[in-house]
PDB file of N, CA and C in Angstrom:
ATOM      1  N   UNK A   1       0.831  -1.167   0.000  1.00 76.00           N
ATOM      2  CA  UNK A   1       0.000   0.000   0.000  1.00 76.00           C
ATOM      3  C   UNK A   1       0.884   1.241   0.000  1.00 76.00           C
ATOM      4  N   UNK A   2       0.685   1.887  -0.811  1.00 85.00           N
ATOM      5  CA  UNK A   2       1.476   3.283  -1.083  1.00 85.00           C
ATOM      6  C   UNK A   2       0.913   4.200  -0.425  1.00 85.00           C
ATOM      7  N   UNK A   3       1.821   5.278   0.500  1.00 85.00           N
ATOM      8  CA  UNK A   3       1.258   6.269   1.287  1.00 85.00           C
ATOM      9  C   UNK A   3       0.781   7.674  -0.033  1.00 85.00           C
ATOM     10  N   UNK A   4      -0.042   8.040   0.821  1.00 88.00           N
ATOM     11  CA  UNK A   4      -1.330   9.165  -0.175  1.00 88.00           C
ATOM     12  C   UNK A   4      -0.005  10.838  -0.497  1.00 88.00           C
ATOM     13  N   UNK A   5      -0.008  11.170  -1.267  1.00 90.00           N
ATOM     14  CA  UNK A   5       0.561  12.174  -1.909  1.00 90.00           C
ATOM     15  C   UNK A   5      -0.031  13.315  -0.920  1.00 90.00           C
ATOM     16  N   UNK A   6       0.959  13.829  -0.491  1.00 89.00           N
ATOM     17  CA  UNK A   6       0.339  15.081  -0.035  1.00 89.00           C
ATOM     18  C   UNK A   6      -0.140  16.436  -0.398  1.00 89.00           C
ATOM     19  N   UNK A   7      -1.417  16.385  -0.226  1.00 90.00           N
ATOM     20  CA  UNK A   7      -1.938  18.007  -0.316  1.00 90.00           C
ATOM     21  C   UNK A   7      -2.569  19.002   0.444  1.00 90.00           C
ATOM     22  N   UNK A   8      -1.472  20.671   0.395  1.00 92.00           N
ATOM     23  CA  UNK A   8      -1.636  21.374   0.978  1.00 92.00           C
ATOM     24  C   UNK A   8      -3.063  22.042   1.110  1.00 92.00           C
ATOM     25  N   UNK A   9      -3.358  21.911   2.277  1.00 93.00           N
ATOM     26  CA  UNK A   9      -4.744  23.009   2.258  1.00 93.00           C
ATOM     27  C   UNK A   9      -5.153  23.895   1.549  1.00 93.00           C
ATOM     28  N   UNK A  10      -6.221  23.606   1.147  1.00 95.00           N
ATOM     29  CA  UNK A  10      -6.672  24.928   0.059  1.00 95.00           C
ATOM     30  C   UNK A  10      -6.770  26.458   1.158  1.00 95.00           C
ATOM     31  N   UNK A  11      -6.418  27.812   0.167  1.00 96.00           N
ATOM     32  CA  UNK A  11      -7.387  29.073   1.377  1.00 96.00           C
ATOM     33  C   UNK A  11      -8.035  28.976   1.540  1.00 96.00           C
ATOM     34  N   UNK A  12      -9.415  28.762   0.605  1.00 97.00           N
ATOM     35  CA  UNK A  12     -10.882  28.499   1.083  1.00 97.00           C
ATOM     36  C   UNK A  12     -10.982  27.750   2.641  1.00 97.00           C
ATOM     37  N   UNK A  13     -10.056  26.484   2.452  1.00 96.00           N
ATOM     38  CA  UNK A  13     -10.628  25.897   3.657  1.00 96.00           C
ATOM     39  C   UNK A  13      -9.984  26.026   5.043  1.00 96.00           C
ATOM     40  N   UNK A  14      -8.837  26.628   4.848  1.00 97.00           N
ATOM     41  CA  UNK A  14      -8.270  27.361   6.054  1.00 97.00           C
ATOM     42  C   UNK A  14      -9.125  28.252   6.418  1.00 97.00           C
ATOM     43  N   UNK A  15      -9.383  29.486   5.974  1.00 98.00           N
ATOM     44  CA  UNK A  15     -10.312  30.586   6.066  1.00 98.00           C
ATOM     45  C   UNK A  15     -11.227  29.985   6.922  1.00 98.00           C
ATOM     46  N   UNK A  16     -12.147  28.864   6.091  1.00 97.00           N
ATOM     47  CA  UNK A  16     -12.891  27.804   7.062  1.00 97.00           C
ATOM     48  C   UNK A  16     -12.850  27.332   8.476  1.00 97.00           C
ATOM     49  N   UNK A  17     -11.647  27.028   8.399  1.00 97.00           N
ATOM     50  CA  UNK A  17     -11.100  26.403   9.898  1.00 97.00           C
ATOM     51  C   UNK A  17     -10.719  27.924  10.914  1.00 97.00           C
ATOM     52  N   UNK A  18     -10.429  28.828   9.878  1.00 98.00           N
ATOM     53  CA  UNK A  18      -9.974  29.855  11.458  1.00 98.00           C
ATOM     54  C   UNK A  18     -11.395  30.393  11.579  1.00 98.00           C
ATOM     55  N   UNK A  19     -12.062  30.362  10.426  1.00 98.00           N
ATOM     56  CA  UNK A  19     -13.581  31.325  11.145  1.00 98.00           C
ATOM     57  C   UNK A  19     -14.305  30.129  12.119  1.00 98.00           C
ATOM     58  N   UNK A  20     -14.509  29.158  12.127  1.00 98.00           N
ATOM     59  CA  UNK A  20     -15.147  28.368  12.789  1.00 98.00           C
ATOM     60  C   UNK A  20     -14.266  27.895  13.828  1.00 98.00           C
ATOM     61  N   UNK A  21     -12.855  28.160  14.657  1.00 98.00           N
ATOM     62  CA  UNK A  21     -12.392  28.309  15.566  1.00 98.00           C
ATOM     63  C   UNK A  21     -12.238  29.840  16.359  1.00 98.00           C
ATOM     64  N   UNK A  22     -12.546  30.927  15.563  1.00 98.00           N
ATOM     65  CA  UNK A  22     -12.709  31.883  16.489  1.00 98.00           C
ATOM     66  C   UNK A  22     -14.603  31.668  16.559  1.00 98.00           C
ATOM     67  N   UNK A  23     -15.536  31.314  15.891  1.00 98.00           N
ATOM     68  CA  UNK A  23     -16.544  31.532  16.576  1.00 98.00           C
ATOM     69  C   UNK A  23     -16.873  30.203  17.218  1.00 98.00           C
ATOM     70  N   UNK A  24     -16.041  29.310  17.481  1.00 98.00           N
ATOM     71  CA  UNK A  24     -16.481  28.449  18.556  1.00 98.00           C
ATOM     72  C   UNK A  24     -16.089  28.801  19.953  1.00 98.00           C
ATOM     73  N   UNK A  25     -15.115  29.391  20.033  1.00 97.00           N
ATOM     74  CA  UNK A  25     -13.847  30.248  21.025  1.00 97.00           C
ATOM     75  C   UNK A  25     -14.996  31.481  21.424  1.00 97.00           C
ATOM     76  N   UNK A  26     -15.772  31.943  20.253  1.00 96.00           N
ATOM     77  CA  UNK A  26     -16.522  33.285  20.843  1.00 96.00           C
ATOM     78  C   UNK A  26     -17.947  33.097  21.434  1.00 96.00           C
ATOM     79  N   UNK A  27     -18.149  31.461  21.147  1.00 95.00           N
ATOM     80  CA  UNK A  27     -19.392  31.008  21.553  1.00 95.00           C
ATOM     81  C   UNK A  27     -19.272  30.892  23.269  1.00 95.00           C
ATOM     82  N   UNK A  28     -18.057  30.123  23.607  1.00 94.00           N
ATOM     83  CA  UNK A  28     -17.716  29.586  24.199  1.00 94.00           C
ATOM     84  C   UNK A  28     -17.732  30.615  25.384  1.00 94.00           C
ATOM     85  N   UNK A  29     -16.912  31.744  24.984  1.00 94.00           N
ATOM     86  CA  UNK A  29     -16.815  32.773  26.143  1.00 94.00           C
ATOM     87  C   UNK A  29     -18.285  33.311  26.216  1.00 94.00           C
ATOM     88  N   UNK A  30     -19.335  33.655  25.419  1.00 91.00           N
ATOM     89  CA  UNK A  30     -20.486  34.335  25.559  1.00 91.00           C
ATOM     90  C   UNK A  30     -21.114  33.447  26.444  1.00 91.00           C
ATOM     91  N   UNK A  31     -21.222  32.014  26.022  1.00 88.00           N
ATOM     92  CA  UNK A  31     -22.180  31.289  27.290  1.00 88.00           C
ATOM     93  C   UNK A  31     -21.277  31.211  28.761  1.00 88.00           C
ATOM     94  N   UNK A  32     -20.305  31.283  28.737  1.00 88.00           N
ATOM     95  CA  UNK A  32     -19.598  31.579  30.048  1.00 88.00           C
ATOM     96  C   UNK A  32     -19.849  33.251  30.837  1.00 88.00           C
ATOM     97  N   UNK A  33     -20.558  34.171  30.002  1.00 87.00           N
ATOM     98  CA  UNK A  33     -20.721  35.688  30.756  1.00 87.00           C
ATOM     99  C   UNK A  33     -21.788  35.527  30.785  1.00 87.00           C
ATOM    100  N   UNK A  34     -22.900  34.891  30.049  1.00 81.00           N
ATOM    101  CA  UNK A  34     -24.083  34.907  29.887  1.00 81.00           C
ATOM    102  C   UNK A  34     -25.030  34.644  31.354  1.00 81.00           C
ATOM    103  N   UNK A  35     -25.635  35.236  32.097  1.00 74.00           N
ATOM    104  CA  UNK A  35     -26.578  35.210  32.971  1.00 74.00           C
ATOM    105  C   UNK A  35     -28.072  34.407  32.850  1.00 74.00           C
ATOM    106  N   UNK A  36     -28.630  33.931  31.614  1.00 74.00           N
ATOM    107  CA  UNK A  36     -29.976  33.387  31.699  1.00 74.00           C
ATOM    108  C   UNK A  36     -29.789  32.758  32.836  1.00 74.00           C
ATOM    109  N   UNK A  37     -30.965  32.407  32.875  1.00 73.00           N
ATOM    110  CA  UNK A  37     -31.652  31.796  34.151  1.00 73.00           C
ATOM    111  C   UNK A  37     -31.148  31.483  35.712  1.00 73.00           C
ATOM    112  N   UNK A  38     -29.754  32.774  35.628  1.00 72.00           N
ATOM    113  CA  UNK A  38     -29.544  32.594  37.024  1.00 72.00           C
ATOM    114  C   UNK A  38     -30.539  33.222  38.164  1.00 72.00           C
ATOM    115  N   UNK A  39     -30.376  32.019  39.028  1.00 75.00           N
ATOM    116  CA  UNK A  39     -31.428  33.138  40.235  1.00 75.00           C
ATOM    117  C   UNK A  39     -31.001  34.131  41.427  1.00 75.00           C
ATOM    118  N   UNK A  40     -32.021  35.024  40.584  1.00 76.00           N
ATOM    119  CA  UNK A  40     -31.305  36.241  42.154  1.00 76.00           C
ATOM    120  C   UNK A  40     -32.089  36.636  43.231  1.00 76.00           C
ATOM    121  N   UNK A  41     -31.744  36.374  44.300  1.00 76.00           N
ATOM    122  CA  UNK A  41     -31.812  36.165  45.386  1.00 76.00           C
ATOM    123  C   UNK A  41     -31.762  37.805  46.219  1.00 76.00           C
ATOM    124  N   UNK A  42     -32.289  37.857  47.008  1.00 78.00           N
ATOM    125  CA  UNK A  42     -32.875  39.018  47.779  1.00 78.00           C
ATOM    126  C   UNK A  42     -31.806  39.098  48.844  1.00 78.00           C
ATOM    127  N   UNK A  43     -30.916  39.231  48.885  1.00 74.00           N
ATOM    128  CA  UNK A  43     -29.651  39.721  49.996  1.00 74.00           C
ATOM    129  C   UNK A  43     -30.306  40.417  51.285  1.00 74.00           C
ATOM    130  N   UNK A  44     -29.671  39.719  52.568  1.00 70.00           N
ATOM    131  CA  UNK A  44     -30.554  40.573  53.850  1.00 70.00           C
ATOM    132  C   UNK A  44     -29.528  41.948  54.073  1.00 70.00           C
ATOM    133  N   UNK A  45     -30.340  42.751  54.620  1.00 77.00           N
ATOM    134  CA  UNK A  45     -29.796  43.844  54.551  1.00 77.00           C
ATOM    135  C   UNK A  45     -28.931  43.801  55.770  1.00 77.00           C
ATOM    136  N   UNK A  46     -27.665  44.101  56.319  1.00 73.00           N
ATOM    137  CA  UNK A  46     -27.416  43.737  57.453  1.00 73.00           C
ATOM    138  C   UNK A  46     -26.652  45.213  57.681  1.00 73.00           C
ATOM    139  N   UNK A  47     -26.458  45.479  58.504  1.00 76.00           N
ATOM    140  CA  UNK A  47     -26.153  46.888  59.514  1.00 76.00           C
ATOM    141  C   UNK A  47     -24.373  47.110  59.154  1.00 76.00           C
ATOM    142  N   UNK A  48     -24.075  48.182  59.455  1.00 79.00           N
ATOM    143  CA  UNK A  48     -22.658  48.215  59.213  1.00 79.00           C
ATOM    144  C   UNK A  48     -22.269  48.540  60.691  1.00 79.00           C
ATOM    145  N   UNK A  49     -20.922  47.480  61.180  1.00 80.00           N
ATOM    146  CA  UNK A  49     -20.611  48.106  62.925  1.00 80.00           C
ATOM    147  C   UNK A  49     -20.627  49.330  63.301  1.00 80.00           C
ATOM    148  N   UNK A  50     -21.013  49.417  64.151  1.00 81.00           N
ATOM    149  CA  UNK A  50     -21.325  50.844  65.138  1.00 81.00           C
ATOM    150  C   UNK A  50     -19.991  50.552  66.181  1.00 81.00           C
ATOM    151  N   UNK A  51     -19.525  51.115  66.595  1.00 81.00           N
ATOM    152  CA  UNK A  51     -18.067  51.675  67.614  1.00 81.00           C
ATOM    153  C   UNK A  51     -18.494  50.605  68.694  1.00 81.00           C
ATOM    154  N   UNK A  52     -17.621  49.416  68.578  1.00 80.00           N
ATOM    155  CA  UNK A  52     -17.346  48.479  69.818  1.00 80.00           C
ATOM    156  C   UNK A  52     -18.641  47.429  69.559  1.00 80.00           C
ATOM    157  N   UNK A  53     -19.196  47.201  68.293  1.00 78.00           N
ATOM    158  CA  UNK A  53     -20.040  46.349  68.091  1.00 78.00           C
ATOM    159  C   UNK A  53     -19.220  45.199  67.328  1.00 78.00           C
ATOM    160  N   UNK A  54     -19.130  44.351  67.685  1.00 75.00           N
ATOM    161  CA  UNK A  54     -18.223  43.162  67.429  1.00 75.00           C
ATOM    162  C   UNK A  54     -18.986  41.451  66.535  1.00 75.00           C
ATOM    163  N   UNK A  55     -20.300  41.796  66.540  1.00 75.00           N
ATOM    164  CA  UNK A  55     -21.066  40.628  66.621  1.00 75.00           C
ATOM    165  C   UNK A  55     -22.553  41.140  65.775  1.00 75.00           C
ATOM    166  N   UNK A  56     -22.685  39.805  64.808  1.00 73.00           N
ATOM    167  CA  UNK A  56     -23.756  40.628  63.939  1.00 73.00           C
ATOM    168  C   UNK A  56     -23.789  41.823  63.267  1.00 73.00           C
ATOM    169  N   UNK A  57     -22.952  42.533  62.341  1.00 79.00           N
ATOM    170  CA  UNK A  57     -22.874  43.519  61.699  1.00 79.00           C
ATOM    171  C   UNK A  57     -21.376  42.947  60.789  1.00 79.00           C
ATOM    172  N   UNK A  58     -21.526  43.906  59.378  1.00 78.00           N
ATOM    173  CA  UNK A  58     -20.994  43.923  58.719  1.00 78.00           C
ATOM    174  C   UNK A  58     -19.507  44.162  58.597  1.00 78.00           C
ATOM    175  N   UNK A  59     -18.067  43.679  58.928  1.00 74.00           N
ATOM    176  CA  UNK A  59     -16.593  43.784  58.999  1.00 74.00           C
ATOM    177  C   UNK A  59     -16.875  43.431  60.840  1.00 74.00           C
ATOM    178  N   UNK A  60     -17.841  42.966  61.334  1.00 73.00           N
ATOM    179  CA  UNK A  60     -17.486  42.413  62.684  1.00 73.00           C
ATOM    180  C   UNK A  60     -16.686  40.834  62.547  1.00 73.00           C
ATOM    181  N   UNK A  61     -16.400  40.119  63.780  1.00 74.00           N
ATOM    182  CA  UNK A  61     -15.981  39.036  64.050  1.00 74.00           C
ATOM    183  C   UNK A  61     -16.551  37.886  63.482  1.00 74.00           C
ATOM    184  N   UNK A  62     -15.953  36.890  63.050  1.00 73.00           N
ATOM    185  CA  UNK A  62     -16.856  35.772  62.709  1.00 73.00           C
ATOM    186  C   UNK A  62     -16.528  34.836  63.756  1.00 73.00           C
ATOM    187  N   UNK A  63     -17.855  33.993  64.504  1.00 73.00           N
ATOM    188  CA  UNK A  63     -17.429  32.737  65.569  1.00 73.00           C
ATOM    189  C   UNK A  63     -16.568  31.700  65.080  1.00 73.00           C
ATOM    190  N   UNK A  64     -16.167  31.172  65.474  1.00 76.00           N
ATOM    191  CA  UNK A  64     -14.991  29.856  64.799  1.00 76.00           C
ATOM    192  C   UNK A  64     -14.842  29.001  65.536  1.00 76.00           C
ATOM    193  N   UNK A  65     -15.459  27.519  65.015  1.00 79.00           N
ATOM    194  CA  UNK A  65     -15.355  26.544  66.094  1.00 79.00           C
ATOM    195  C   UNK A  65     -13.830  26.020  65.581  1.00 79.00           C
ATOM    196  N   UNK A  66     -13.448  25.412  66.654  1.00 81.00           N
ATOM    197  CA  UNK A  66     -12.099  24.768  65.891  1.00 81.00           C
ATOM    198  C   UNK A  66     -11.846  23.928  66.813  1.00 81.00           C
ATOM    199  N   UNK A  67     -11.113  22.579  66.418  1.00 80.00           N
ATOM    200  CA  UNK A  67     -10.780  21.204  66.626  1.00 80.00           C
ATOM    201  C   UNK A  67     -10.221  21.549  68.158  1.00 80.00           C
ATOM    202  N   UNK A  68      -9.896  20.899  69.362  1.00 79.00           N
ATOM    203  CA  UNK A  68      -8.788  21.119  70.329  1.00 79.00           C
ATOM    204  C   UNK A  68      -7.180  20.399  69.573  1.00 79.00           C
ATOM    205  N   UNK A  69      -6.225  21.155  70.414  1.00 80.00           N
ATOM    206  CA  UNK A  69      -5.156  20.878  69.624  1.00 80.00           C
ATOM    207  C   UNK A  69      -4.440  19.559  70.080  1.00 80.00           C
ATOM    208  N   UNK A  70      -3.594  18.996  68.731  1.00 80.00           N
ATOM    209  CA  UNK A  70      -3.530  17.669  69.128  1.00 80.00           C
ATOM    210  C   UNK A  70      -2.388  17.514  70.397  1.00 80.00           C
ATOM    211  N   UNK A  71      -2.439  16.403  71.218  1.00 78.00           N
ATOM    212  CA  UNK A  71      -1.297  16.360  72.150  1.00 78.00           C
ATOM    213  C   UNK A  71       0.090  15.808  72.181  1.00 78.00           C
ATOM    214  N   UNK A  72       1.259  16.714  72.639  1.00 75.00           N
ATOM    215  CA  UNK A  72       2.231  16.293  72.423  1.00 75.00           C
ATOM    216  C   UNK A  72       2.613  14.671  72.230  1.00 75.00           C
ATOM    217  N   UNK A  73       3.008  14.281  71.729  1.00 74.00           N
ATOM    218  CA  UNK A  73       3.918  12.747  71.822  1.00 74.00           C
ATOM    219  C   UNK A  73       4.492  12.715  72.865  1.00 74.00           C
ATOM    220  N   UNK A  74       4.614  11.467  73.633  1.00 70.00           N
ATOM    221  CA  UNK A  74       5.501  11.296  74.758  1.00 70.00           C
ATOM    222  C   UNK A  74       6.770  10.935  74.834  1.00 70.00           C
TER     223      UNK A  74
END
């Protein structure tokens, strides 16, 4: 079996191949910005700290449970 003679791409069909790789590339990013049917949601309004308010307000403290720490090796 004899290997096939090679032939270079026509322009036509390059032209082809780059327009249908930039608009698959441009599809691609539009459904990635695209918003349909996300749901939006009603945000609670929450207070901004008042002087020495630490708890429940907005840039206050967050609680943090955390593990006890493990014990030395003997």
């Amino acid at each position: 079996m004899e290997p096939r003679e090679y032939r270079p791409v026509s322009p036509r069909r390059r032209l082809l191949i780059v327009l249908l790789a930039v608009a698959t590339a441009g599809a691609g990013i539009l459904t990635m910005l695209e918003r349909r049917g996300q749901i939006l949601r009603n945000r609670p309004s929450v207070p901004v700290c008042k002087s020495g308010q630490r708890v429940g307000c907005v840039g206050g403290m967050a609680e943090l449970i955390m593990a006890p720490a493990a014990s030395a090796p003997p």
